Coordinates of C-alpha atoms in Angstrom, one line a residue:
Chain A
M933 CA 110.4 108.1 156.6
T934 CA 109.0 105.5 154.0
A935 CA 111.6 103.5 151.8
L936 CA 110.5 103.5 148.0
P937 CA 109.4 99.8 147.0
Y938 CA 112.1 99.8 144.4
V939 CA 115.8 100.8 143.8
D940 CA 117.2 102.1 140.8
G941 CA 118.8 100.5 138.1
N942 CA 122.3 100.9 139.0
M943 CA 121.8 97.8 141.4
L944 CA 121.6 95.6 138.0
D945 CA 125.2 96.4 137.2
G946 CA 126.6 93.7 139.4
P947 CA 124.0 91.0 138.7
L948 CA 123.8 91.5 135.0
G949 CA 127.6 92.0 134.8
E950 CA 128.1 88.5 136.4
V951 CA 125.5 86.9 134.4
F952 CA 126.5 88.1 130.8
A953 CA 130.0 87.5 131.8
L954 CA 129.2 83.9 131.4
D955 CA 128.9 81.7 128.3
L956 CA 125.4 82.1 127.2
S957 CA 125.4 78.8 125.1
S958 CA 125.6 76.8 128.6
A959 CA 122.2 78.4 129.5
T960 CA 118.9 77.0 129.5
A961 CA 116.0 79.4 127.9
R962 CA 112.4 78.8 128.1
C963 CA 110.2 80.0 125.0
A964 CA 107.7 82.5 126.0
H965 CA 105.5 81.2 123.2
C966 CA 105.2 77.5 123.6
G967 CA 106.8 77.2 127.2
T968 CA 109.5 74.7 126.1
P969 CA 112.7 75.1 127.9
G970 CA 116.0 74.1 126.2
P971 CA 119.4 75.0 125.8
V972 CA 120.4 78.4 124.2
A973 CA 122.9 76.6 122.2
G974 CA 119.8 74.6 120.7
L975 CA 118.1 77.7 119.4
R976 CA 117.7 78.2 115.7
V977 CA 119.7 81.4 114.8
Y978 CA 119.1 83.2 111.6
S979 CA 122.3 85.5 111.0
H980 CA 121.9 86.5 107.3
A981 CA 119.6 89.2 108.4
P982 CA 120.0 92.7 109.8
G983 CA 120.3 91.1 113.2
L984 CA 120.6 87.9 115.0
V985 CA 117.2 86.1 115.4
G986 CA 117.0 83.1 117.6
R987 CA 114.2 81.2 117.2
C988 CA 112.6 78.2 119.5
P989 CA 113.4 74.8 117.8
T990 CA 109.9 73.6 118.9
C991 CA 107.6 76.4 117.8
I992 CA 109.8 78.5 115.6
E993 CA 108.7 81.7 117.5
V994 CA 111.4 84.3 118.0
M995 CA 112.9 84.1 121.6
V996 CA 115.9 86.4 121.1
R997 CA 117.0 89.3 118.9
L998 CA 120.5 90.9 119.0
V999 CA 121.1 93.7 116.8
R1000 CA 124.7 95.4 116.9
A1001 CA 125.4 98.7 115.6
P1002 CA 129.0 100.0 115.5
D1003 CA 128.7 101.7 118.8
R1004 CA 125.6 100.2 120.4
A1005 CA 123.6 96.9 120.7
W1006 CA 120.1 96.1 121.3
L1007 CA 119.1 92.8 123.1
D1008 CA 115.3 91.7 122.9
L1009 CA 114.4 88.9 125.0
R1010 CA 110.5 89.3 125.1
G1011 CA 110.1 85.8 123.6
T1012 CA 112.1 84.2 126.5
T1013 CA 110.8 83.8 129.8
F1014 CA 113.7 82.8 131.7
L1015 CA 117.5 82.2 131.0
Q1016 CA 119.0 79.5 133.5
F1017 CA 122.9 79.5 134.2
P1018 CA 125.1 76.9 135.8
M1019 CA 126.6 79.0 138.6
P1020 CA 129.5 78.3 141.0
P1021 CA 128.2 77.3 144.5
E1022 CA 127.4 80.3 146.6
R1023 CA 130.0 80.6 149.3
T1024 CA 128.8 81.1 153.0
P1025 CA 130.2 84.2 154.4
Chain B
M1077 CA 142.6 117.2 107.7
G1078 CA 143.3 113.9 106.2
I1079 CA 140.6 114.1 103.5
V1080 CA 141.7 113.4 100.2
T1081 CA 139.5 114.6 97.5
P1082 CA 138.7 112.0 94.9
G1083 CA 139.3 114.6 92.1
F1084 CA 143.1 114.7 92.8
Q1085 CA 143.4 111.2 91.8
G1086 CA 143.1 112.2 88.2
R1087 CA 140.4 109.4 87.5
P1088 CA 136.8 108.8 88.5
R1089 CA 136.2 106.7 91.5
V1090 CA 135.2 103.2 90.6
E1091 CA 132.6 103.3 93.4
A1092 CA 129.2 103.9 91.7
P1093 CA 128.2 107.5 92.2
D1094 CA 124.7 106.6 92.6
L1095 CA 125.2 104.8 96.0
P1096 CA 123.8 106.2 99.3
P1097 CA 126.7 106.9 101.9
G1098 CA 128.2 103.5 103.4
Q1099 CA 126.8 101.4 100.8
Y1100 CA 128.9 99.0 98.2
L1101 CA 127.6 97.8 94.9
T1102 CA 127.0 93.9 94.5
P1103 CA 125.9 92.1 91.3
D1104 CA 124.5 89.3 93.3
F1105 CA 121.1 89.3 95.0
P1106 CA 121.8 88.3 98.6
V1107 CA 119.0 86.5 100.6
L1108 CA 118.4 87.9 104.2
S1109 CA 115.9 86.2 106.2
A1110 CA 114.9 86.4 110.1
G1111 CA 113.2 83.0 109.8
P1112 CA 112.0 80.0 107.8
T1113 CA 110.8 80.7 104.3
P1114 CA 107.0 80.6 104.0
R1115 CA 105.8 78.7 101.0
V1116 CA 102.3 80.1 100.1
P1117 CA 100.5 78.5 97.2
R1118 CA 99.1 81.1 95.0
E1119 CA 95.4 79.6 95.2
Q1120 CA 95.6 80.3 98.9
W1121 CA 97.4 83.7 98.7
E1122 CA 95.5 86.9 99.4
F1123 CA 96.3 90.5 100.2
V1124 CA 94.3 92.5 102.6
I1125 CA 94.2 96.3 103.2
S1126 CA 92.5 96.9 106.5
T1127 CA 91.7 100.5 107.9
E1128 CA 91.7 102.1 111.2
T1129 CA 87.9 101.6 111.1
G1130 CA 88.2 98.0 110.5
T1131 CA 87.2 98.0 106.9
E1132 CA 89.0 95.2 104.8
H1133 CA 89.7 95.4 101.2
R1134 CA 90.9 92.0 99.7
W1135 CA 92.4 90.5 96.7
S1136 CA 93.1 87.1 95.7
W1137 CA 95.9 86.2 93.5
D1138 CA 93.6 86.3 90.2
E1139 CA 92.1 89.5 91.4
M1140 CA 95.4 91.0 92.1
M1141 CA 97.0 90.0 88.7
A1142 CA 93.7 91.5 86.9
L1143 CA 94.8 95.0 88.2
P1144 CA 96.8 97.3 86.0
Q1145 CA 100.4 96.1 86.2
E1146 CA 103.7 98.3 86.0
T1147 CA 107.3 97.5 85.4
P1148 CA 109.4 99.6 87.8
T1149 CA 113.4 99.6 87.3
V1150 CA 114.5 100.7 90.5
D1151 CA 117.9 100.7 92.7
I1152 CA 117.4 98.9 96.0
H1153 CA 119.6 99.5 99.2
C1154 CA 119.9 97.1 102.1
V1155 CA 120.9 98.2 105.6
T1156 CA 123.5 95.5 105.7
R1157 CA 125.3 98.0 103.2
W1158 CA 124.8 96.0 99.8
S1159 CA 123.1 98.1 97.0
K1160 CA 121.9 96.7 93.7
L1161 CA 121.2 99.0 90.7
G1162 CA 118.7 99.0 88.1
T1163 CA 116.6 95.9 89.4
T1164 CA 113.4 95.3 87.1
W1165 CA 110.1 94.0 89.0
R1166 CA 106.6 93.6 87.8
G1167 CA 103.6 94.3 89.9
V1168 CA 100.7 96.5 91.0
S1169 CA 101.3 100.1 92.3
L1170 CA 100.1 100.8 95.9
D1171 CA 98.4 103.8 94.4
T1172 CA 96.2 101.3 92.6
L1173 CA 95.6 99.2 95.7
L1174 CA 94.8 102.2 97.9
D1175 CA 92.7 103.9 95.3
G1176 CA 89.1 103.8 96.9
V1177 CA 90.3 102.8 100.2
E1178 CA 88.9 105.6 102.6
T1179 CA 91.1 106.3 105.3
A1180 CA 92.2 109.1 107.8
A1181 CA 95.4 106.9 108.7
D1182 CA 99.0 108.5 108.5
Y1183 CA 100.8 105.0 109.1
A1184 CA 100.8 101.6 107.6
L1185 CA 102.0 98.7 109.0
T1186 CA 102.9 95.9 106.7
H1187 CA 102.6 92.3 107.7
S1188 CA 103.8 89.2 106.1
Y1189 CA 103.3 85.4 105.9
G1190 CA 105.5 84.2 108.5
G1191 CA 104.8 86.9 110.9
Y1192 CA 107.3 89.7 109.8
T1193 CA 106.1 93.3 110.1
T1194 CA 107.5 96.7 109.1
N1195 CA 106.1 100.2 109.4
L1196 CA 106.3 103.5 107.4
P1197 CA 104.2 106.5 106.8
L1198 CA 101.4 105.9 104.5
E1199 CA 102.5 108.7 102.4
D1200 CA 105.5 106.8 101.7
L1201 CA 103.3 104.2 99.8
R1202 CA 101.6 106.8 97.5
D1203 CA 102.6 108.7 94.4
G1204 CA 104.4 106.1 92.5
Q1205 CA 106.8 105.2 95.3
A1206 CA 105.4 101.5 96.2
W1207 CA 104.6 98.5 94.6
L1208 CA 103.2 95.0 95.3
V1209 CA 105.5 92.9 93.1
H1210 CA 105.3 89.2 91.8
T1211 CA 107.8 89.1 89.3
Y1212 CA 111.7 89.8 89.3
D1213 CA 114.0 90.2 86.1
G1214 CA 111.2 88.7 83.9
D1215 CA 110.5 85.5 86.2
D1216 CA 108.4 84.6 89.1
L1217 CA 109.6 86.1 92.3
P1218 CA 111.3 83.2 94.1
A1219 CA 110.1 82.4 97.5
E1220 CA 113.5 83.2 99.0
H1221 CA 113.1 86.6 97.6
G1222 CA 109.6 87.0 98.9
G1223 CA 107.4 85.2 96.5
P1224 CA 104.5 85.0 95.7
A1225 CA 104.6 88.5 96.2
R1226 CA 106.6 91.1 98.2
L1227 CA 106.4 94.9 98.8
L1228 CA 108.7 97.1 96.8
V1229 CA 109.7 100.5 98.5
P1230 CA 112.8 101.2 96.9
H1231 CA 113.5 104.8 98.5
L1232 CA 113.8 103.2 101.9
Y1233 CA 116.2 100.6 103.2
F1234 CA 115.0 97.2 101.8
W1235 CA 113.8 95.8 105.1
K1236 CA 110.9 98.0 104.6
S1237 CA 110.1 96.2 101.4
A1238 CA 108.5 93.2 103.3
K1239 CA 109.0 89.7 101.7
W1240 CA 105.8 87.5 101.5
A1241 CA 103.4 90.4 101.9
R1242 CA 99.9 89.3 103.3
G1243 CA 98.4 93.0 104.0
I1244 CA 98.8 96.1 105.1
H1245 CA 97.3 97.8 108.5
L1246 CA 96.4 101.5 108.1
T1247 CA 96.8 103.1 111.5
V1248 CA 96.5 106.5 113.1
E1249 CA 99.4 105.8 115.4
D1250 CA 102.8 104.7 114.2
T1251 CA 103.5 100.9 115.3
P1252 CA 107.1 100.0 114.9
G1253 CA 107.6 96.7 113.2
F1254 CA 109.9 93.7 113.7
W1255 CA 113.3 95.7 113.1
E1256 CA 112.1 98.9 114.2
T1257 CA 111.5 97.4 117.7
A1258 CA 114.9 96.0 117.9
G1259 CA 117.1 99.1 117.2
Y1260 CA 116.7 99.9 113.6
H1261 CA 115.5 103.2 112.6
D1262 CA 111.9 104.0 112.3
Y1263 CA 112.0 105.5 108.9
G1264 CA 115.1 104.3 107.2
D1265 CA 116.2 106.7 104.4
P1266 CA 119.3 105.3 102.9
W1267 CA 120.6 108.7 101.5
R1268 CA 120.4 110.2 105.3
E1269 CA 121.8 106.9 106.3
Q1270 CA 119.1 106.1 108.8
R1271 CA 120.2 102.6 109.9
Y1272 CA 119.7 102.7 113.7
Q1273 CA 117.5 104.6 116.0
G1274 CA 118.9 108.1 116.7
D1275 CA 120.6 108.2 113.2

């Protein structure tokens, strides 16, 4: 019996839950447009808008969009190639 | 249960009766923007309608201003819940701009200086429903409100009325724009309260 080359999205619950429980403002993000990494706290966020629009401080392209409905939210990170977080040291078993 | 009929109060509601559901009236003109305000000199400004076959129809500022002008007075409704009634604009009807544009497209994607986009069915730009406006309340349209020229499609939420309009792509397939790809409704009818996807 051959194992599938992927698992379903349920496995993301743990990792994503851990990541987004952290303070995003302490993370580093890399712009997908110009490639410049920098602190999320340094993004230019346009908040007088139908959603939050975070732009790269170097090239002004959109890195993150967050739209909040009363019962739902949309997070678009297509303008970000990575988010880097400070993490506690891994414990060896 | 729990619903109080306004008529039982013995006086009319103070909320304007002309408002779509969930909207409040503002005397101000709030400035909403998803990015820096583009500053486009009129001598460099142009407006381009491109069709699904690649044909382009271009207007310089002077050419646009030489077209027949209209002065619509309309109500506008922002998806962030403010509405403003009886706003007066001046500009060119999209019927005028689309006259002579041969197309089999069903959709339009408006694009702006600064990179903003928003989509709507082409039929919503026709029949006296949409304008390219350059004047607000008798004065040149300020850059923070979309000048030199913006789209005005008042029967839809105001994010469809793209500021700093640069052109319109006519397409066979619907192409969601900036907010439509981030959770907002594809059509955005304020009277049906189509704010978010699935509304």
